[in-house]
Every structure is written in structure tokens, then in C-alpha cells.
XYZ file of C-alpha atoms in Angstrom:
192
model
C 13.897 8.063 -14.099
C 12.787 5.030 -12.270
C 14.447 3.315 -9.617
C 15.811 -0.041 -10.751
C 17.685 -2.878 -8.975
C 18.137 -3.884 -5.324
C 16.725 0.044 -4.399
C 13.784 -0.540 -5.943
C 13.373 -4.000 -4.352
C 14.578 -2.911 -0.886
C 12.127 -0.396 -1.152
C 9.170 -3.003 -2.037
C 10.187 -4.881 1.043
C 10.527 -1.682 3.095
C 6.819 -0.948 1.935
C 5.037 -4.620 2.911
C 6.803 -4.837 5.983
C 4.977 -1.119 6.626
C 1.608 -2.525 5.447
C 2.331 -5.872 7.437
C 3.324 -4.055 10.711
C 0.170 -1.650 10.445
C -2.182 -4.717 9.880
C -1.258 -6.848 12.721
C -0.712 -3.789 15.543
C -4.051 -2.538 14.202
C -5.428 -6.326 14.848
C -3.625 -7.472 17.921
C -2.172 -4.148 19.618
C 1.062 -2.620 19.754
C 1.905 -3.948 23.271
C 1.037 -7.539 22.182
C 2.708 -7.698 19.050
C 6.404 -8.487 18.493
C 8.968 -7.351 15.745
C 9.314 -11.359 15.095
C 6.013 -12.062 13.853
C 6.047 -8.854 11.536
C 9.232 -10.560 10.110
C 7.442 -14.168 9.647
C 4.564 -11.783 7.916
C 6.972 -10.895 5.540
C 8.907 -13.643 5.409
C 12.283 -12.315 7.030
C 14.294 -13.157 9.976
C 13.883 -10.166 12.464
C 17.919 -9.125 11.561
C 16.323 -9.354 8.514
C 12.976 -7.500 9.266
C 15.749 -4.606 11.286
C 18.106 -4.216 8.111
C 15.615 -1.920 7.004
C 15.146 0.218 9.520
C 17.198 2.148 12.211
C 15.505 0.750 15.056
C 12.402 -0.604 16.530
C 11.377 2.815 17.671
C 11.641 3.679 14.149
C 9.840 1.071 12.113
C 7.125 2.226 14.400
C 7.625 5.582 13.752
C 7.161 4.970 10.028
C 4.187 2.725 10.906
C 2.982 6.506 12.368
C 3.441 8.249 9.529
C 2.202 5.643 7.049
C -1.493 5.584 8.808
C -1.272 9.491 8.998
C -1.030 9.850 5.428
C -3.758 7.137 4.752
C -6.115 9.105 7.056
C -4.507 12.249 5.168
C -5.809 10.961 2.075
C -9.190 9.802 2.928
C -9.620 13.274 4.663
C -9.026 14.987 1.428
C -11.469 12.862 -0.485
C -14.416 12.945 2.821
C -14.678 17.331 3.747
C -17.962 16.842 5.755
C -18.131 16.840 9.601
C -18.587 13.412 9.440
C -15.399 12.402 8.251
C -14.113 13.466 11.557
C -16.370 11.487 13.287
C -15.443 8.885 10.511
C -11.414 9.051 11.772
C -12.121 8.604 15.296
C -14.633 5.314 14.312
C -11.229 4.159 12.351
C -9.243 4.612 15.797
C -12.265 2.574 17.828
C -11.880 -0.161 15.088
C -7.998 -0.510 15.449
C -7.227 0.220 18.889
C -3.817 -1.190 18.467
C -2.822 1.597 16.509
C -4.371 4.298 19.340
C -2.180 2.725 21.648
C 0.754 2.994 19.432
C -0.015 6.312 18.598
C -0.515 7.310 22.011
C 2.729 5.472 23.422
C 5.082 6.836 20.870
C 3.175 10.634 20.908
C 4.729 10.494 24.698
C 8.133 8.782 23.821
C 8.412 11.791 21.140
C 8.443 13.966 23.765
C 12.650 13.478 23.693
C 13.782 15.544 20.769
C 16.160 11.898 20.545
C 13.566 9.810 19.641
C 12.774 8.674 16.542
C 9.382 10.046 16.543
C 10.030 13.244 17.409
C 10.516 14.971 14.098
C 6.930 12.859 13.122
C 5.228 14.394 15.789
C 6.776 17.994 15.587
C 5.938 17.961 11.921
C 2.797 16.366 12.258
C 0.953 19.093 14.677
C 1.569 21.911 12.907
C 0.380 20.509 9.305
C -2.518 19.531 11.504
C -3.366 22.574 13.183
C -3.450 24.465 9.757
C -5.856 21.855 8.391
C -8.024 22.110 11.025
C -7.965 25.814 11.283
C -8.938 25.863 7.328
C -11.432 23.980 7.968
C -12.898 26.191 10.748
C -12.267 28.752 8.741
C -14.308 27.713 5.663
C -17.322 26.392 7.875
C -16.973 30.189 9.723
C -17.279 31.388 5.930
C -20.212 28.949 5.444
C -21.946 31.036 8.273
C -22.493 27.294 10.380
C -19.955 28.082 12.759
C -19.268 30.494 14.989
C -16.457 31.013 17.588
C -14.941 34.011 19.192
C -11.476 31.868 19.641
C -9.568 32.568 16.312
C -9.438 29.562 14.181
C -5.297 29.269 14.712
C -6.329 28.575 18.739
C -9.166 26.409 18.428
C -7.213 24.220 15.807
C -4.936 23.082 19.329
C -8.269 23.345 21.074
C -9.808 20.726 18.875
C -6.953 18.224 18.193
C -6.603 18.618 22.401
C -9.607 16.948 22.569
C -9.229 14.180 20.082
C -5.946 13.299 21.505
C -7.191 13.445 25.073
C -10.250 11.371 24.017
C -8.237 8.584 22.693
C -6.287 8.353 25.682
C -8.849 8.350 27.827
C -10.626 5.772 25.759
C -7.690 3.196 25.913
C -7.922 3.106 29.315
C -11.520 2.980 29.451
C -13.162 1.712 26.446
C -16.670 2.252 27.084
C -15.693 5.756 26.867
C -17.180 7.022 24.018
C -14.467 8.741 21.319
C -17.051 10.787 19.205
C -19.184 12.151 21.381
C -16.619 14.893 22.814
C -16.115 15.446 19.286
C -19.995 16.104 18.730
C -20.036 17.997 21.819
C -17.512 20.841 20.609
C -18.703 21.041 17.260
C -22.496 21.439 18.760
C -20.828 24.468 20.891
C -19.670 26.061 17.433
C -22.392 25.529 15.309
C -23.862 28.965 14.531
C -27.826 27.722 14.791
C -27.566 25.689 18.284
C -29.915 25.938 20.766
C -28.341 27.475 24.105
């Protein structure tokens, strides 16, 4: 049955202040951006803007989870290498949303913040992606590793995290090459 009524619309208004808050931290930068102008975006007062969610901490939580499913998506549609290479690209293009994610991966660190339960859900949902997909390139015959797939699943998303951290603090760092580098240590025809 579909929602009807203020839920429905209360959702709708949940959802574009979501899109409105991802556009402008991925333009301007979570540090530079305040709650207030994501209300004027969508056309609420920022009581208005925090009526529909718990707390600041929280509307960027959801901000989180909303770009993690969007990258989710386009992952499952893009099963090459390259779309790897294609996600980190996406962070260098919206580094507002690296520092975000960065920041609040930290913050989640208390089990009382908001964005713990993203981040202790996210990592393992990750790990098991990433270990399929060693796994199937293993099964391919272009990879090869003696670290089971399970360990070099943290191994891997290690080094994207790390890189992106690195990179906001130096941003002539380059993000994919790391990347490059690990997956030119597994491929199974490399030259030693």
C-alpha cells in the first residue's frame, strides 16, 4: 500500500534536503558549509531543516549512507577494475564529501554517535564485496594472492581509506595510484 498524506510528504522533504545537503558539501566542503544554507536550499528555516532529523550529526550521517548506496549502485552496474579507480576519481571530484566521510568515520568511533551503526554496518558489507570480488578475479586466474580473500578485503579498503586521508591533507597526493599499485602486486601475469 502506498504511503499517503503528511508521511509521504515529510518523507519527500526528508529526501531533497538529503540530495541538497550532498550537493553543496560535495561543492563547498563539509567544514565550510552550514546547516542554514541547506535549509535556504530547501526552503526551510534550520528548526525547520532539524525537525527532520535527530541531530546535525545525524543528517550527516544519512548524507553517509545516501552517497554509499549511490556508489553501491553504480558499483553493481561498473564490475571492472576500473570502476574502483572510477570511485576514488568521484572522491577527488567532491572532496567535501572525503572530508565528511573521513571526519564522521573518526567521530563513529563512539558507539554514541550517530554514525556508528553506519560505519559498523558499512565495513563488513564492504569487506564481503570486496572479498567476492577477489575471489572471482582469483577464479578468473588474473589474480593471485597468498592472503585469503576475507584478509585482503581489510587490506584493500585500508588503503583506500588511508589514501583519502592522506589526500585531504595533501592534495597533490595522488588517490589511485596506491590503488594501481596493490592491484599490480596481485595481478597473476606482473612482471617482478
Amino acid at each position: 500500500m502506498a504511503k499517503r498524506g503528511p508521511y509521504e510528504k515529510g518523507e519527500a522533504k526528508r529526501g531533497e534536503i538529503l540530495h541538497a545537503a550532498l550537493e553543496i558539501f560535495a561543492a563547498e566542503g563539509y567544514r565550510g558549509t552550514s546547516l542554514r544554507k541547506v535549509a535556504a536550499r530547501c526552503n526551510l528555516s534550520l528548526p525547520g531543516l532539524m525537525h527532520y532529523f535527530g541531530s546535525k550529526e545525524d543528517l550527516l550521517t544519512q548524507v553517509l549512507r545516501m552517497r554509499d548506496e549511490t556508489a553501491r549502485r553504480r558499483q553493481d552496474e561498473r564490475t571492472s577494475p576500473e570502476s574502483y579507480r572510477e570511485i576514488i576519481r568521484e572522491g577527488a571530484r567532491t572532496p567535501g564529501l572525503v572530508e565528511l566521510f573521513v571526519s564522521m568515520a573518526a567521530a563513529a568511533s563512539d558507539p554514541e554517535h550517530p554514525a556508528h551503526a553506519h560505519f559498523a554496518e558499512r565495513y563488513p558489507v564492504l569487506r564481503e564485496r570486496v572479498a567476492g570480488y577477489v575471489r572471482k578475479r582469483m577464479d578468473e586466474g588474473s589474480m593471485t594472492t597468498v592472503v585469503p580473500p576475507e584478509r585482503l578485503a581489510v587490506l584493500l579498503l585500508a588503503v583506500a581509506d588511508g589514501i583519502q586521508l592522506q589526500w585531504l591533507i595533501d592534495r597533490s597526493t595522488d588517490m589511485e595510484q596506491p590503488i594501481d599499485d596493490v592491484m599490480r602486486l596481485l595481478a597473476r601475469d606482473r612482471e617482478d
